[in-house]
Amino acid sequence: MSIWIIFKLIGSLALLMYGMKSMSDSLQKMVGPQLRHVLGTMTTNRFTGVLSGTFVTAAVQSSTATTLMMVSFVNAGLLTLIQAIAVIMGAHIGTTVTAWIMSLGFSFNITPFVYFGFFFGIILIYMKKHRIIGDFLFGVAFFFLGLGTLKATGQDVMASDAAGAITAFFENFNNGNIWNMFLLLFVGTVLTLLVQSSAAIIAITMVLCLTGLLHIGQGIMLVLGVNIGTTITSNIVAIRANTQARRAAFAHLAINCIGVIWVLILLKPFFNLICQLIGFDRSMTPSDPAFPLKTTLVLAAFHSAFNIANTLLLIWFIPQIEKLVSHVIKPKKQEDEEDFRLHFITSGIMKTPELSVLEAQKEIREFSNRIQQMFGMVEDLLTEKDEEKFSKLFLKIEKYEDISDNMELEIAKYLNSVSDAHLSYDTKKKIRAMLREISELESIGDSCYNIARTINRKFAGKEDHFNEKQYEHIHQMFTLTDSSLTQMNALMGGRKEAYDVNRSFNIENEINNYRNQLKRQNIIDVNNHEYTYAVGTIYMDIINECEKLGDYVVNVVEARLGLRQK
């Protein structure tokens, strides 16, 4: 076999994988928010969960994307583990649509038609409004061009001098003993894990079978291995996620492993049934005109039948599967709340912009909640009289300020890496808004720290005490400021359409008016010698910093709602 054939094989696989990824990414850009809504709402019971998983995966042509959404949703607490398991079962069925598409692509020569896809795709790409549709057409064209090239390469291999050696090699695994079966199962799993594309390995399997280099029985063992290998991606991604998300990812693996076990036990009658349904005769040879179509249809049908039958069997045992994965995946040690750790952003494989933006939104919500916790510590610091407790609380606030700086940098770095991908206009707009949100949230953290430093300065000056009226005014200002933070977090954690922005604007006006009132009264009180000028300065520093904090809160609200900064 010449080096040219090897590079042609690798190149055709690259075309196939790129086409699949481009199709999936484009579809998610077009209908991503709607698909997330479907996954979030159509999970009232196990059956609707399976249907939603099947529909979404068939729509985006990627079980990996659906499963990663599930891990992200469970990580964010938007879905329970039982709901996620049902959707994952549906994803296993939805992903088999790809095998049927490839089966038809191998059976009919559609390569000449892909150039229409390229032609119309490039026109739409240059039309900004329809660029995503153009990307989708390019993905479809690359996908079918890859299939056509892969089929032609398989025929070249069959005609080459190496065909006999390759056939003889696979003959060694054709005696049907248990070790050969497990070896082929293992090969399919490892190849899928390495390539990170179940479609690519199924395509190779179809080519090897339709050219006669691989027996159909060996092909179905590789297909079973693919079903296990494709589940490992989500487990890799979930390593840094919370316990429930790791359990959802492990359930993805456990479901297919259980399925492979019972299919191996019933392999002969199960496989014979598929062959009878398709009308495949094992005595057929590659020279028979119907052999390529029948062979690929058997593989696609086996892939679908396995996942449908496995889902129909295990859907009744979802609570037991939940108990199993909960027993295997134990909670991590409780982490110190003061340790810096991103909860939702994880480094993963084959991430899509839709998933990345979703993760970043959840992380920003966590950032926002942590900032309000920090302000609560500042309120406690004001009234703390014990020197040791005061010192510990101030150090804690300092640590939170460092955490807010790190969170801003890490989220911004993540969003910038997402920006390197080809994004839709709406996704770019979301990322710009999120970058503005984290900048303003970090400024709120700075204001909290500045207030804490001012209180620390007062605490260090033993003679600088606020009178009862000043404490009352500061507490009133703190109450208004905390209300603004509460409204901000209500927006960050809810739906934008249901939020009344006037709530935040009204609180900001109250803060501004109260600051102006206290500023005028402070001048009068200092002149009347009710307290010293130094005490009045510290007092107004706290009040003014609260007013600044309120402005930053409004900036976050405007960024979240897509309003222009004043």
PDB file of C-alpha atoms in Angstrom, residues 114-312:
ATOM      1  CA  VAL A 114     -21.275  18.250  -3.039  1.00  0.00           C
ATOM      2  CA  TYR A 115     -19.907  21.004  -5.262  1.00  0.00           C
ATOM      3  CA  PHE A 116     -23.357  22.567  -5.346  1.00  0.00           C
ATOM      4  CA  GLY A 117     -23.114  22.725  -1.561  1.00  0.00           C
ATOM      5  CA  PHE A 118     -19.734  24.444  -1.760  1.00  0.00           C
ATOM      6  CA  PHE A 119     -20.989  26.889  -4.406  1.00  0.00           C
ATOM      7  CA  PHE A 120     -24.134  27.989  -2.569  1.00  0.00           C
ATOM      8  CA  GLY A 121     -22.357  27.792   0.784  1.00  0.00           C
ATOM      9  CA  ILE A 122     -19.687  30.329  -0.180  1.00  0.00           C
ATOM     10  CA  ILE A 123     -22.348  32.700  -1.510  1.00  0.00           C
ATOM     11  CA  LEU A 124     -24.250  32.557   1.781  1.00  0.00           C
ATOM     12  CA  ILE A 125     -21.053  32.952   3.827  1.00  0.00           C
ATOM     13  CA  TYR A 126     -20.337  36.251   2.110  1.00  0.00           C
ATOM     14  CA  MET A 127     -23.930  37.307   2.829  1.00  0.00           C
ATOM     15  CA  LYS A 128     -23.490  38.205   6.502  1.00  0.00           C
ATOM     16  CA  LYS A 129     -27.125  37.563   7.355  1.00  0.00           C
ATOM     17  CA  HIS A 130     -27.040  33.926   6.167  1.00  0.00           C
ATOM     18  CA  ARG A 131     -23.462  33.046   7.076  1.00  0.00           C
ATOM     19  CA  ILE A 132     -24.426  30.262   9.486  1.00  0.00           C
ATOM     20  CA  ILE A 133     -26.507  28.513   6.789  1.00  0.00           C
ATOM     21  CA  GLY A 134     -23.491  28.783   4.483  1.00  0.00           C
ATOM     22  CA  ASP A 135     -21.307  27.167   7.136  1.00  0.00           C
ATOM     23  CA  PHE A 136     -23.857  24.369   7.465  1.00  0.00           C
ATOM     24  CA  LEU A 137     -23.855  23.732   3.698  1.00  0.00           C
ATOM     25  CA  PHE A 138     -20.053  23.663   3.717  1.00  0.00           C
ATOM     26  CA  GLY A 139     -20.184  21.150   6.583  1.00  0.00           C
ATOM     27  CA  VAL A 140     -22.622  18.919   4.682  1.00  0.00           C
ATOM     28  CA  ALA A 141     -20.482  19.156   1.526  1.00  0.00           C
ATOM     29  CA  PHE A 142     -17.274  18.317   3.392  1.00  0.00           C
ATOM     30  CA  PHE A 143     -19.040  15.443   5.171  1.00  0.00           C
ATOM     31  CA  PHE A 144     -20.237  13.767   1.966  1.00  0.00           C
ATOM     32  CA  LEU A 145     -16.988  14.557   0.141  1.00  0.00           C
ATOM     33  CA  GLY A 146     -15.160  12.831   2.987  1.00  0.00           C
ATOM     34  CA  LEU A 147     -17.479   9.825   2.714  1.00  0.00           C
ATOM     35  CA  GLY A 148     -16.987   9.581  -1.051  1.00  0.00           C
ATOM     36  CA  THR A 149     -13.222   9.908  -0.767  1.00  0.00           C
ATOM     37  CA  LEU A 150     -13.125   7.372   2.062  1.00  0.00           C
ATOM     38  CA  LYS A 151     -15.096   4.846  -0.001  1.00  0.00           C
ATOM     39  CA  ALA A 152     -12.818   5.393  -3.014  1.00  0.00           C
ATOM     40  CA  THR A 153      -9.755   4.993  -0.799  1.00  0.00           C
ATOM     41  CA  GLY A 154     -11.117   1.701   0.549  1.00  0.00           C
ATOM     42  CA  GLN A 155     -11.523   0.442  -2.999  1.00  0.00           C
ATOM     43  CA  ASP A 156      -7.937   1.547  -3.763  1.00  0.00           C
ATOM     44  CA  VAL A 157      -6.735  -0.423  -0.748  1.00  0.00           C
ATOM     45  CA  MET A 158      -8.683  -3.468  -1.941  1.00  0.00           C
ATOM     46  CA  ALA A 159      -7.026  -3.203  -5.357  1.00  0.00           C
ATOM     47  CA  SER A 160      -3.528  -2.717  -3.918  1.00  0.00           C
ATOM     48  CA  ASP A 161      -0.911  -5.342  -3.115  1.00  0.00           C
ATOM     49  CA  ALA A 162      -1.608  -4.891   0.604  1.00  0.00           C
ATOM     50  CA  ALA A 163      -5.223  -6.144   0.341  1.00  0.00           C
ATOM     51  CA  GLY A 164      -4.248  -9.786   0.879  1.00  0.00           C
ATOM     52  CA  ALA A 165      -2.123  -8.986   3.927  1.00  0.00           C
ATOM     53  CA  ILE A 166      -4.856  -6.837   5.486  1.00  0.00           C
ATOM     54  CA  THR A 167      -7.514  -9.485   4.854  1.00  0.00           C
ATOM     55  CA  ALA A 168      -5.245 -12.174   6.319  1.00  0.00           C
ATOM     56  CA  PHE A 169      -4.664  -9.988   9.403  1.00  0.00           C
ATOM     57  CA  PHE A 170      -8.393  -9.601  10.072  1.00  0.00           C
ATOM     58  CA  GLU A 171      -8.947 -13.310   9.389  1.00  0.00           C
ATOM     59  CA  ASN A 172      -7.004 -13.976  12.594  1.00  0.00           C
ATOM     60  CA  PHE A 173      -9.904 -12.426  14.530  1.00  0.00           C
ATOM     61  CA  ASN A 174     -12.695 -14.163  12.631  1.00  0.00           C
ATOM     62  CA  ASN A 175     -12.972 -17.459  14.491  1.00  0.00           C
ATOM     63  CA  GLY A 176     -15.576 -15.982  16.855  1.00  0.00           C
ATOM     64  CA  ASN A 177     -13.915 -16.902  20.145  1.00  0.00           C
ATOM     65  CA  ILE A 178     -14.539 -14.668  23.155  1.00  0.00           C
ATOM     66  CA  TRP A 179     -11.020 -13.170  23.239  1.00  0.00           C
ATOM     67  CA  ASN A 180     -11.177 -12.004  19.626  1.00  0.00           C
ATOM     68  CA  MET A 181     -14.567 -10.434  20.310  1.00  0.00           C
ATOM     69  CA  PHE A 182     -13.242  -8.550  23.321  1.00  0.00           C
ATOM     70  CA  LEU A 183     -10.147  -7.486  21.387  1.00  0.00           C
ATOM     71  CA  LEU A 184     -12.228  -5.941  18.580  1.00  0.00           C
ATOM     72  CA  LEU A 185     -14.495  -4.341  21.198  1.00  0.00           C
ATOM     73  CA  PHE A 186     -11.417  -2.855  22.863  1.00  0.00           C
ATOM     74  CA  VAL A 187     -10.019  -1.621  19.519  1.00  0.00           C
ATOM     75  CA  GLY A 188     -13.298   0.155  18.709  1.00  0.00           C
ATOM     76  CA  THR A 189     -13.335   1.790  22.159  1.00  0.00           C
ATOM     77  CA  VAL A 190      -9.714   2.971  22.009  1.00  0.00           C
ATOM     78  CA  LEU A 191      -9.955   4.269  18.432  1.00  0.00           C
ATOM     79  CA  THR A 192     -13.076   6.286  19.292  1.00  0.00           C
ATOM     80  CA  LEU A 193     -11.380   7.671  22.384  1.00  0.00           C
ATOM     81  CA  LEU A 194      -8.297   8.684  20.404  1.00  0.00           C
ATOM     82  CA  VAL A 195     -10.136  10.164  17.422  1.00  0.00           C
ATOM     83  CA  GLN A 196     -12.904  11.698  19.580  1.00  0.00           C
ATOM     84  CA  SER A 197     -15.426  10.978  16.834  1.00  0.00           C
ATOM     85  CA  SER A 198     -17.736   7.963  16.806  1.00  0.00           C
ATOM     86  CA  ALA A 199     -18.850   8.917  13.279  1.00  0.00           C
ATOM     87  CA  ALA A 200     -15.276   8.609  11.967  1.00  0.00           C
ATOM     88  CA  ILE A 201     -14.765   5.116  13.397  1.00  0.00           C
ATOM     89  CA  ILE A 202     -18.170   3.904  12.177  1.00  0.00           C
ATOM     90  CA  ALA A 203     -17.306   5.290   8.732  1.00  0.00           C
ATOM     91  CA  ILE A 204     -14.004   3.379   8.697  1.00  0.00           C
ATOM     92  CA  THR A 205     -15.825   0.235   9.830  1.00  0.00           C
ATOM     93  CA  MET A 206     -18.359   0.589   7.010  1.00  0.00           C
ATOM     94  CA  VAL A 207     -15.604   1.055   4.419  1.00  0.00           C
ATOM     95  CA  LEU A 208     -13.672  -1.987   5.672  1.00  0.00           C
ATOM     96  CA  CYS A 209     -16.853  -4.111   5.608  1.00  0.00           C
ATOM     97  CA  LEU A 210     -18.246  -2.996   2.240  1.00  0.00           C
ATOM     98  CA  THR A 211     -14.865  -3.606   0.560  1.00  0.00           C
ATOM     99  CA  GLY A 212     -14.661  -7.072   2.111  1.00  0.00           C
ATOM    100  CA  LEU A 213     -11.514  -6.339   4.136  1.00  0.00           C
ATOM    101  CA  LEU A 214     -13.491  -6.844   7.351  1.00  0.00           C
ATOM    102  CA  HIS A 215     -16.223  -9.402   8.031  1.00  0.00           C
ATOM    103  CA  ILE A 216     -19.596  -8.052   9.088  1.00  0.00           C
ATOM    104  CA  GLY A 217     -19.356  -9.879  12.436  1.00  0.00           C
ATOM    105  CA  GLN A 218     -16.095  -8.112  13.185  1.00  0.00           C
ATOM    106  CA  GLY A 219     -17.679  -4.829  12.144  1.00  0.00           C
ATOM    107  CA  ILE A 220     -20.473  -5.055  14.696  1.00  0.00           C
ATOM    108  CA  MET A 221     -17.922  -5.638  17.484  1.00  0.00           C
ATOM    109  CA  LEU A 222     -16.170  -2.430  16.464  1.00  0.00           C
ATOM    110  CA  VAL A 223     -19.566  -0.663  16.494  1.00  0.00           C
ATOM    111  CA  LEU A 224     -20.171  -1.875  20.049  1.00  0.00           C
ATOM    112  CA  GLY A 225     -16.728  -0.568  21.001  1.00  0.00           C
ATOM    113  CA  VAL A 226     -17.621   2.801  19.468  1.00  0.00           C
ATOM    114  CA  ASN A 227     -20.666   3.000  21.756  1.00  0.00           C
ATOM    115  CA  ILE A 228     -18.394   2.701  24.789  1.00  0.00           C
ATOM    116  CA  GLY A 229     -15.622   4.959  23.462  1.00  0.00           C
ATOM    117  CA  THR A 230     -17.962   7.848  22.690  1.00  0.00           C
ATOM    118  CA  THR A 231     -18.996   8.051  26.369  1.00  0.00           C
ATOM    119  CA  ILE A 232     -15.503   8.793  27.636  1.00  0.00           C
ATOM    120  CA  THR A 233     -15.398  12.418  26.410  1.00  0.00           C
ATOM    121  CA  SER A 234     -18.066  13.534  28.857  1.00  0.00           C
ATOM    122  CA  ASN A 235     -16.235  11.813  31.711  1.00  0.00           C
ATOM    123  CA  ILE A 236     -13.026  13.652  30.827  1.00  0.00           C
ATOM    124  CA  VAL A 237     -14.884  16.975  30.745  1.00  0.00           C
ATOM    125  CA  ALA A 238     -16.647  16.256  34.061  1.00  0.00           C
ATOM    126  CA  ILE A 239     -13.439  15.595  36.015  1.00  0.00           C
ATOM    127  CA  ARG A 240     -13.393  19.183  37.326  1.00  0.00           C
ATOM    128  CA  ALA A 241     -17.185  19.463  37.689  1.00  0.00           C
ATOM    129  CA  ASN A 242     -19.240  18.885  40.820  1.00  0.00           C
ATOM    130  CA  THR A 243     -20.299  15.471  42.105  1.00  0.00           C
ATOM    131  CA  GLN A 244     -23.707  15.338  40.396  1.00  0.00           C
ATOM    132  CA  ALA A 245     -22.209  16.307  37.020  1.00  0.00           C
ATOM    133  CA  ARG A 246     -19.559  13.586  37.338  1.00  0.00           C
ATOM    134  CA  ARG A 247     -22.305  11.126  38.154  1.00  0.00           C
ATOM    135  CA  ALA A 248     -24.249  12.153  35.036  1.00  0.00           C
ATOM    136  CA  ALA A 249     -21.138  11.613  32.915  1.00  0.00           C
ATOM    137  CA  PHE A 250     -20.493   8.219  34.538  1.00  0.00           C
ATOM    138  CA  ALA A 251     -24.126   7.224  33.913  1.00  0.00           C
ATOM    139  CA  HIS A 252     -23.443   7.885  30.208  1.00  0.00           C
ATOM    140  CA  LEU A 253     -20.666   5.278  30.349  1.00  0.00           C
ATOM    141  CA  ALA A 254     -22.536   2.823  32.598  1.00  0.00           C
ATOM    142  CA  ILE A 255     -25.647   2.703  30.378  1.00  0.00           C
ATOM    143  CA  ASN A 256     -23.672   1.652  27.304  1.00  0.00           C
ATOM    144  CA  CYS A 257     -21.463  -0.776  29.238  1.00  0.00           C
ATOM    145  CA  ILE A 258     -24.573  -2.519  30.621  1.00  0.00           C
ATOM    146  CA  GLY A 259     -25.995  -2.610  27.099  1.00  0.00           C
ATOM    147  CA  VAL A 260     -22.834  -4.145  25.640  1.00  0.00           C
ATOM    148  CA  ILE A 261     -22.868  -6.873  28.315  1.00  0.00           C
ATOM    149  CA  TRP A 262     -26.398  -8.082  27.580  1.00  0.00           C
ATOM    150  CA  VAL A 263     -25.922  -7.760  23.795  1.00  0.00           C
ATOM    151  CA  LEU A 264     -22.796  -9.933  23.966  1.00  0.00           C
ATOM    152  CA  ILE A 265     -24.823 -12.570  25.818  1.00  0.00           C
ATOM    153  CA  LEU A 266     -27.588 -12.472  23.162  1.00  0.00           C
ATOM    154  CA  LEU A 267     -25.332 -11.512  20.256  1.00  0.00           C
ATOM    155  CA  LYS A 268     -26.132 -14.378  17.879  1.00  0.00           C
ATOM    156  CA  PRO A 269     -29.969 -14.145  17.927  1.00  0.00           C
ATOM    157  CA  PHE A 270     -29.825 -10.334  18.085  1.00  0.00           C
ATOM    158  CA  PHE A 271     -27.505 -10.105  15.074  1.00  0.00           C
ATOM    159  CA  ASN A 272     -29.468 -12.703  13.113  1.00  0.00           C
ATOM    160  CA  LEU A 273     -32.656 -10.719  13.673  1.00  0.00           C
ATOM    161  CA  ILE A 274     -31.006  -7.574  12.249  1.00  0.00           C
ATOM    162  CA  CYS A 275     -29.767  -9.481   9.200  1.00  0.00           C
ATOM    163  CA  GLN A 276     -33.252 -10.896   8.568  1.00  0.00           C
ATOM    164  CA  LEU A 277     -34.848  -7.434   8.827  1.00  0.00           C
ATOM    165  CA  ILE A 278     -32.355  -5.939   6.344  1.00  0.00           C
ATOM    166  CA  GLY A 279     -32.349  -8.991   4.091  1.00  0.00           C
ATOM    167  CA  PHE A 280     -28.594  -9.548   4.417  1.00  0.00           C
ATOM    168  CA  ASP A 281     -27.205 -12.942   3.459  1.00  0.00           C
ATOM    169  CA  ARG A 282     -23.826 -13.723   5.044  1.00  0.00           C
ATOM    170  CA  SER A 283     -22.873 -15.731   1.979  1.00  0.00           C
ATOM    171  CA  MET A 284     -22.883 -12.506  -0.101  1.00  0.00           C
ATOM    172  CA  THR A 285     -19.527 -11.323  -1.452  1.00  0.00           C
ATOM    173  CA  PRO A 286     -18.252  -7.824  -2.355  1.00  0.00           C
ATOM    174  CA  SER A 287     -18.833  -8.686  -6.016  1.00  0.00           C
ATOM    175  CA  ASP A 288     -22.613  -8.838  -5.448  1.00  0.00           C
ATOM    176  CA  PRO A 289     -24.241  -5.525  -6.517  1.00  0.00           C
ATOM    177  CA  ALA A 290     -26.337  -5.290  -3.320  1.00  0.00           C
ATOM    178  CA  PHE A 291     -23.423  -6.066  -0.982  1.00  0.00           C
ATOM    179  CA  PRO A 292     -22.273  -2.468  -0.241  1.00  0.00           C
ATOM    180  CA  LEU A 293     -25.794  -1.203   0.512  1.00  0.00           C
ATOM    181  CA  LYS A 294     -26.803  -4.245   2.571  1.00  0.00           C
ATOM    182  CA  THR A 295     -23.552  -4.242   4.552  1.00  0.00           C
ATOM    183  CA  THR A 296     -23.730  -0.590   5.568  1.00  0.00           C
ATOM    184  CA  LEU A 297     -27.450  -0.892   6.345  1.00  0.00           C
ATOM    185  CA  VAL A 298     -26.787  -3.830   8.666  1.00  0.00           C
ATOM    186  CA  LEU A 299     -24.175  -1.820  10.579  1.00  0.00           C
ATOM    187  CA  ALA A 300     -26.456   1.231  10.826  1.00  0.00           C
ATOM    188  CA  ALA A 301     -29.439  -0.935  11.834  1.00  0.00           C
ATOM    189  CA  PHE A 302     -27.366  -2.777  14.444  1.00  0.00           C
ATOM    190  CA  HIS A 303     -26.166   0.550  15.863  1.00  0.00           C
ATOM    191  CA  SER A 304     -29.755   1.848  16.108  1.00  0.00           C
ATOM    192  CA  ALA A 305     -31.285  -1.408  17.346  1.00  0.00           C
ATOM    193  CA  PHE A 306     -28.688  -1.751  20.081  1.00  0.00           C
ATOM    194  CA  ASN A 307     -29.300   1.763  21.437  1.00  0.00           C
ATOM    195  CA  ILE A 308     -33.108   1.606  21.100  1.00  0.00           C
ATOM    196  CA  ALA A 309     -33.316  -1.829  22.756  1.00  0.00           C
ATOM    197  CA  ASN A 310     -30.910  -0.779  25.505  1.00  0.00           C
ATOM    198  CA  THR A 311     -32.968   2.344  26.216  1.00  0.00           C
ATOM    199  CA  LEU A 312     -36.270   0.423  26.235  1.00  0.00           C
TER     200      LEU A 312
END
